[in-house]
Amino acid sequence: MNNMMIIGQYVPGNSIIHRLDPRTKITVIFFFVVFVFFANSFWSYALLTVFAAVSVIASRVPVRYIAKGLTPIWFLIVFTFLLHLIVTKEGQVAFEIFSWKIYTGGIAQGIAISMRFFLLIVVTSLLTLTTTPIEITDAIEEMLAPLKKVKFPVHELALMMSISLRFIPTLMQETDKISKAQASRGVDFRTGPLKERIKAVVPLLVPLFVSAFKRAEELAMAMEARGYQGGEGRSKLRELRIGKIDVLIYILFICVVAGLFLLRS
Amino acid sequence: MDITFEHVSYIYQENSPFAHKALDDLSFHIPSGSFVAVIGHTGSGKSTLIQHLNGLVRPTHGKVSIGDFQLAKGMKPKNIKELRSKVGIVFQYPEHQLFEETVAKDIAFGPANFGVSEREIQRRIKEIIPMVGLSEELLTRSPFDLSGGQMRRVAIAGVLAVKPEILVLDEPTAGLDPRGQKDIMDMFYTLHQKQHLTTVMVTHSMEDAAKYADHILIMNKGKKYMEGAPKDILIQEEALNAVHLDVPEIIAFMHHFEKKFGVELPFENQTPKQLAKQIQQLIGGRLRNE
Ligand SMILES: Nc1ncnc2c1ncn2[C@@H]1O[C@H](COP(=O)(O)OP(=O)(O)O)[C@@H](O)[C@H]1O
Ligand SMILES: [Mg+2]
């Protein structure tokens, strides 16, 4: 448990990517995800790959770490590739294995789709790798602000999000602590018949719920004691600001998108 | 059971940007029957150290031996459960581990897991309840209805009911009132002597270390900083201050006394009463004459 990592867990840093306004990152990544589906030629994929690679390098997050975060997803990428390889019947027959014809179209399709998949995951995980959960929440609150006009509880939603995000590490620590305490009392979480292992979860879950409820109560009390009364008229400690680099990144990204449409076949 | 650490290092989240070396080339030996105090600033690796004692974590480098049990990287000991029945750990804030419907069931949980018979468990509960300062009518209550101090005692009873040979205590009195702290410490000490336990206690209290321990291990940033008998370790004011620790009050007093009166007053684990008597012999006559 204590060696478990969350994929895309924030890596502190001070790179350009870290310093970008979170709204910029969310917008650019959102449109990147959309435009990945427009790529259809070798050069259009190459352009997007270069864009993703430059972003990764600029973020200064160790590549090894990103690769490790991808481990659970490699399987899916390879699976997608093989699926397309086997079922697509376009172009010429490239070769045959076990009397199953593999078409050139299948190879191209397989590479394209798994590449698309790979790019999507690398770029989206870059968001959480370089942006604190709090920044993401702030950005979402700002970006959804227009919805307040139709009485959508934007602030409350953002608050719920940031509280949940804030307590994920706490909850994980707590889980680690209590499972160690119960393991010391002879509970075996890892081996034994399934029924026994399900029963072993009770001594873990009960204390977790008890402490989560207690924590929620304490938090509510502390917030009330400090005069919290919802989003109305509330000022902010961290103001989001669009700076020069943000503008630069938008321009760069628009160029990339324009390039993408030029390179499409 | 003897406890031996040989060049033990432990790294949390190895091979990630969050890798953190919590123990760094740690070696020491604790003979069976000792009462050891492990002291150190927050984050110095004390809790990580004690989690090695029953195989909750395995060393990233080096080797840990507990009696006949060996723990090293990559080794999968089959008899880990047996080890855990012999090493009882009272974690920091152990009341957080309570979960059963009644106090009795919660105390019985550990021994039942280790295969102790129902009759024997009931016998042990009867024996332990007065020891930890609880009364029998609490046995049928829900542990969540008790006060914080009572919950702590129930959790401790749950560990003692397994009858471990090594008792590990991680800041066992943190957050208790002073009277409760003394009661619990005295209880552990009596138990240690009566049942010939090996006790390893993490503490922030230099007072408790002076009073109960016969061996002290001072940790700093994952490394062993000092080790030895209380009377040799606890007097080193400068060395202790360098790692954000203080000498016990009684020693601070003796140091001031030595300076003011220009007499030698060696520390030999005196109680305040013994010290007063010693001082009386040194200068008592003079004081009375004035
Ligand atoms: N589960 C964990 N994951 C990552 N780092 C940890 C974990 N537990 C402890 N640490 C780190 O290891 C160091 C030693 O921690 P710990 O053994 O709890 O110290 P102590 O008990 O002396 O306060 C600390 O810097 C702490 O932040
Ligand atoms: Mg600790």
XYZ file of C-alpha atoms in Angstrom, chain B residues 78-219:
142
model
C 5.900 -18.107 5.277
C 5.612 -17.784 9.004
C 4.888 -14.065 9.077
C 1.702 -14.717 11.053
C 3.680 -16.506 13.729
C 6.023 -13.519 13.905
C 3.054 -11.192 14.289
C 1.684 -13.264 17.155
C 4.991 -12.827 18.965
C 5.458 -9.133 18.276
C 2.563 -6.988 19.497
C 2.468 -3.429 18.216
C 0.495 -0.687 19.906
C 0.330 1.930 17.159
C 0.118 5.649 17.593
C -3.503 6.457 18.508
C -4.420 2.747 18.629
C -8.057 3.649 19.403
C -8.491 4.232 15.657
C -8.266 0.487 15.076
C -11.369 -0.391 17.114
C -14.227 -1.738 15.030
C -16.207 -4.440 16.843
C -19.675 -4.113 18.346
C -18.522 -4.659 21.895
C -15.348 -4.083 23.852
C -15.036 -7.796 24.623
C -15.255 -8.753 20.946
C -12.640 -6.193 20.007
C -10.188 -7.450 22.594
C -10.843 -11.015 21.447
C -10.210 -10.157 17.789
C -6.408 -10.484 17.840
C -6.106 -13.730 19.825
C -8.941 -15.295 17.793
C -7.055 -14.515 14.578
C -4.011 -16.253 15.986
C -6.031 -19.331 16.892
C -6.291 -18.950 20.664
C -9.216 -20.968 22.057
C -12.413 -19.201 23.142
C -11.997 -20.280 26.765
C -8.427 -19.071 26.919
C -9.473 -15.751 25.351
C -12.138 -15.224 28.019
C -9.592 -16.014 30.707
C -7.131 -13.517 29.251
C -9.779 -10.799 28.986
C -10.629 -11.236 32.678
C -6.945 -10.950 33.502
C -6.159 -7.951 31.296
C -9.186 -5.736 31.928
C -8.149 -4.704 35.469
C -4.511 -4.443 34.360
C -5.280 -1.712 31.813
C -7.523 0.044 34.304
C -10.935 -0.784 32.865
C -13.911 -2.279 34.641
C -15.718 -5.431 33.549
C -19.066 -3.770 32.985
C -17.554 -2.004 29.961
C -17.073 -5.335 28.196
C -20.587 -5.377 26.748
C -20.537 -1.712 25.687
C -19.724 -0.461 22.211
C -16.138 0.784 22.060
C -17.386 3.907 20.260
C -19.375 5.005 23.316
C -16.282 5.208 25.502
C -14.087 8.188 26.297
C -10.836 8.660 24.390
C -8.754 7.367 27.295
C -10.936 4.287 27.721
C -10.785 3.549 24.006
C -6.994 3.706 24.177
C -7.026 1.156 27.006
C -9.335 -1.169 25.092
C -7.023 -1.034 22.080
C -4.004 -1.747 24.265
C -5.863 -4.648 25.888
C -6.517 -6.001 22.377
C -2.779 -6.145 21.714
C -1.858 -7.546 25.131
C -4.483 -10.300 24.783
C -2.296 -11.909 22.125
C 0.444 -12.314 24.774
C 3.351 -11.113 22.640
C 6.971 -11.697 23.609
C 8.043 -8.395 22.117
C 5.900 -5.398 22.898
C 6.269 -2.417 20.590
C 4.766 0.913 21.619
C 4.546 3.902 19.269
C 4.043 6.992 21.430
C 1.589 5.073 23.614
C 0.617 7.999 25.830
C 0.275 10.753 23.200
C -2.832 12.823 23.853
C -3.673 11.389 27.273
C -4.003 13.394 30.476
C -0.894 13.357 32.709
C -2.399 10.938 35.209
C -3.482 8.554 32.450
C 0.002 8.764 30.935
C 1.626 7.708 34.177
C -0.865 4.894 34.800
C -0.363 3.432 31.353
C 3.419 3.705 31.478
C 3.540 2.063 34.894
C 1.293 -0.697 33.571
C 3.614 -1.347 30.624
C 6.618 -1.346 32.910
C 5.099 -3.827 35.362
C 4.109 -6.053 32.464
C 7.587 -5.796 30.998
C 9.153 -6.996 34.217
C 6.585 -9.636 35.183
C 6.335 -11.318 31.802
C 9.981 -10.826 30.804
C 9.014 -8.970 27.666
C 11.312 -7.190 25.277
C 9.852 -3.714 24.987
C 10.559 -1.167 22.265
C 8.947 2.184 22.912
C 8.889 5.211 20.644
C 8.520 8.300 22.772
C 8.990 12.046 22.802
C 9.242 12.115 26.561
C 12.834 12.204 27.804
C 11.363 11.783 31.280
C 9.813 8.433 30.370
C 13.016 7.344 28.638
C 15.016 8.129 31.782
C 12.506 6.438 34.042
C 11.727 3.197 32.221
C 14.328 2.436 29.552
C 17.569 0.538 30.062
C 18.749 1.317 26.546
C 18.231 4.358 24.347
C 18.359 4.735 20.592
C 18.326 8.252 19.209
C 17.316 8.653 15.567
